[in-house]
Coordinates of C-alpha atoms and ligand atoms in Angstrom, one line a residue:
M1 CA 16.5 -28.8 11.2
R2 CA 19.0 -26.4 12.6
R3 CA 17.8 -22.6 13.2
A4 CA 19.2 -19.7 11.8
N5 CA 20.6 -19.0 15.6
P6 CA 21.6 -15.0 15.6
R7 CA 23.9 -16.2 18.7
R8 CA 26.2 -18.5 16.1
V9 CA 27.3 -15.1 14.7
K10 CA 30.6 -13.3 15.9
I11 CA 29.8 -9.7 15.6
H12 CA 33.4 -8.6 15.3
R13 CA 33.9 -11.1 12.0
S14 CA 32.9 -10.6 8.6
Y15 CA 31.4 -13.5 6.4
T16 CA 31.1 -14.2 2.7
V17 CA 27.5 -15.7 1.6
D18 CA 28.7 -19.0 1.4
E19 CA 30.0 -18.8 5.0
V20 CA 26.8 -17.4 6.4
A21 CA 25.0 -20.1 4.7
R22 CA 27.2 -22.7 6.3
L23 CA 27.3 -20.9 9.7
L24 CA 23.6 -20.9 10.0
G25 CA 22.6 -24.2 7.9
V26 CA 20.3 -22.4 5.6
H27 CA 20.6 -22.4 1.7
K28 CA 23.2 -19.8 -0.1
N29 CA 19.5 -18.4 -1.9
T30 CA 18.3 -17.9 1.4
V31 CA 21.2 -15.5 2.3
R32 CA 20.9 -13.9 -1.2
A33 CA 17.2 -13.3 -0.3
W34 CA 18.4 -11.8 2.8
I35 CA 20.4 -9.4 1.1
K36 CA 17.6 -8.5 -1.1
S37 CA 15.2 -7.6 1.6
G38 CA 17.6 -5.5 3.7
L39 CA 20.8 -7.2 5.2
Q40 CA 23.6 -4.7 4.8
T41 CA 27.0 -5.9 3.0
S42 CA 30.1 -3.9 2.2
D43 CA 29.5 -4.1 -1.1
A44 CA 33.0 -2.0 -2.0
R45 CA 34.6 -5.5 -2.2
R46 CA 34.4 -8.7 -3.7
P47 CA 33.0 -11.3 -2.9
T48 CA 30.3 -9.7 -1.1
L49 CA 31.2 -9.4 2.7
I50 CA 28.8 -9.3 5.2
L51 CA 29.5 -7.8 9.0
G52 CA 28.9 -10.0 11.8
R53 CA 27.1 -7.3 13.6
H54 CA 25.0 -6.7 10.5
L55 CA 23.9 -10.2 10.2
S56 CA 23.2 -10.3 14.0
S57 CA 21.1 -7.6 14.2
F58 CA 18.8 -8.5 11.2
L59 CA 19.0 -11.9 12.2
H60 CA 17.4 -10.7 15.3
D61 CA 14.6 -8.4 13.6
R62 CA 13.7 -11.5 11.2
R63 CA 13.0 -13.4 14.5
K64 CA 10.7 -10.8 15.7
R65 CA 8.8 -10.4 12.4
S66 CA 8.4 -14.3 11.8
R67 CA 6.1 -14.8 15.1
Q68 CA 3.7 -12.1 13.2
P69 CA 1.2 -14.6 11.5
C70 CA 0.8 -14.9 8.1
R71 CA -1.0 -12.7 6.2
P72 CA -3.6 -14.0 3.4
G73 CA -1.9 -15.6 0.5
Q74 CA 1.5 -16.7 2.8
M75 CA 2.7 -19.7 3.8
Y76 CA 5.8 -20.0 6.4
C77 CA 9.0 -21.2 5.1
V78 CA 10.7 -23.1 7.7
R79 CA 14.0 -22.8 5.9
C80 CA 13.8 -19.2 5.3
R81 CA 11.9 -18.8 8.8
A82 CA 9.6 -16.5 7.3
P83 CA 6.2 -16.2 5.7
K84 CA 6.4 -16.0 2.1
Y85 CA 4.1 -15.8 -0.9
P86 CA 4.4 -18.8 -3.2
S87 CA 6.5 -18.8 -6.3
G88 CA 4.0 -17.7 -9.2
K89 CA 1.3 -16.9 -6.6
I90 CA -0.1 -20.7 -7.0
A91 CA -0.8 -23.1 -4.4
D92 CA -2.0 -26.5 -4.3
Y93 CA -4.7 -27.5 -1.6
V94 CA -3.7 -31.1 -0.2
P95 CA -6.7 -32.2 1.9
L96 CA -6.1 -34.0 4.9
S97 CA -9.6 -34.8 6.1
P98 CA -13.1 -33.6 4.3
S99 CA -12.7 -30.5 6.7
F100 CA -9.0 -29.2 6.6
G101 CA -5.9 -29.8 4.4
N102 CA -2.4 -28.0 3.8
L103 CA -2.2 -24.9 1.1
R104 CA 1.2 -25.9 -0.6
G105 CA 3.2 -23.6 -2.5
I106 CA 7.1 -23.5 -3.2
C107 CA 9.1 -20.7 -1.5
P108 CA 10.5 -18.1 -4.0
D109 CA 13.5 -17.4 -2.3
C110 CA 14.6 -20.9 -1.3
E111 CA 12.5 -23.4 -3.7
S112 CA 11.6 -25.5 -0.8
F113 CA 7.7 -26.3 -0.1
I114 CA 6.1 -24.3 1.6
H115 CA 2.5 -25.1 3.6
R116 CA -0.1 -23.8 5.6
R117 CA -2.6 -25.5 7.5
V118 CA -6.3 -24.4 6.7
S119 CA -9.8 -25.8 7.5
R120 CA -11.8 -26.2 3.9
K121 CA -14.1 -23.7 5.1
D122 CA -11.7 -21.0 5.4
L123 CA -9.7 -21.7 2.3
A124 CA -10.7 -18.6 0.4
A125 CA -10.0 -16.2 3.4
V126 CA -6.7 -17.7 3.6
A127 CA -5.7 -18.2 0.0
G128 CA -6.2 -14.4 -0.5
N129 CA -5.3 -13.7 -4.2
L130 CA -3.4 -17.0 -5.0
E131 CA -4.4 -19.2 -7.7
V132 CA -5.4 -22.8 -5.8
S133 CA -5.7 -25.9 -7.4
I134 CA -7.9 -28.4 -5.6
P135 CA -7.0 -32.1 -6.6
Q136 CA -9.8 -34.1 -7.8
A137 CA -9.5 -36.6 -5.1
E138 CA -11.5 -34.1 -2.7
E139 CA -14.4 -34.9 -5.3
H140 CA -13.9 -38.7 -4.5
I141 CA -14.0 -38.2 -0.9
R142 CA -17.7 -36.4 -1.2
D143 CA -18.6 -39.3 -3.9
S144 CA -17.8 -42.1 -1.5
A145 CA -19.6 -40.6 1.5
A146 CA -22.8 -41.4 -0.3
P147 CA -24.1 -45.1 -0.1
S148 CA -23.8 -46.6 -3.5
E149 CA -27.0 -48.8 -3.0
N150 CA -28.9 -45.6 -3.1
R151 CA -27.4 -44.7 -6.4
D152 CA -28.0 -48.6 -7.9
F153 CA -31.5 -48.3 -6.5
T154 CA -32.3 -44.7 -8.1
M155 CA -30.8 -46.1 -11.7
E156 CA -32.9 -49.2 -11.5
A157 CA -35.8 -47.1 -10.8
H158 CA -35.2 -45.3 -13.8
T159 CA -35.1 -48.0 -15.7
H160 CA -38.4 -49.2 -15.0
E161 CA -39.8 -45.8 -15.6
D162 CA -38.4 -45.9 -19.0
A163 CA -39.7 -49.3 -19.9
Ligands
ZN1 ZN1 12.4 -20.4 1.8

């Protein structure tokens, strides 16, 4: 995974969206998302040009911001290198054990999967106002924890009572 390293940017150059994407190893949609979120462009010209010094300072600011923890409902996108609310405000809870798992969503800007490790008991707080689907598999984990002999015994006991 290549990092969007501000040191690759030559401040006296200007770049197209494609050139920025190639230079930093990010998706073009990521660069477009940066422009939407405040990266300056010289919009008098076509194609859109981004001045190196604007790109460099934007990346430096973004790095500082990305060190901040995700808010409730956000997951970190490794591709955009920023906390994101998942597309459609929906996420899946993917259990990795009975006590913790990953929240998984889709980055609205680059469409990669975004994840956030969460303990089961904190799920509601971490998910914020996201709509979270919890797979049936989690119920299986709980079911199989109960010894099946007990269930058979109970059924037999009931049968005897009925008879
Ligand atoms: Zn992304």
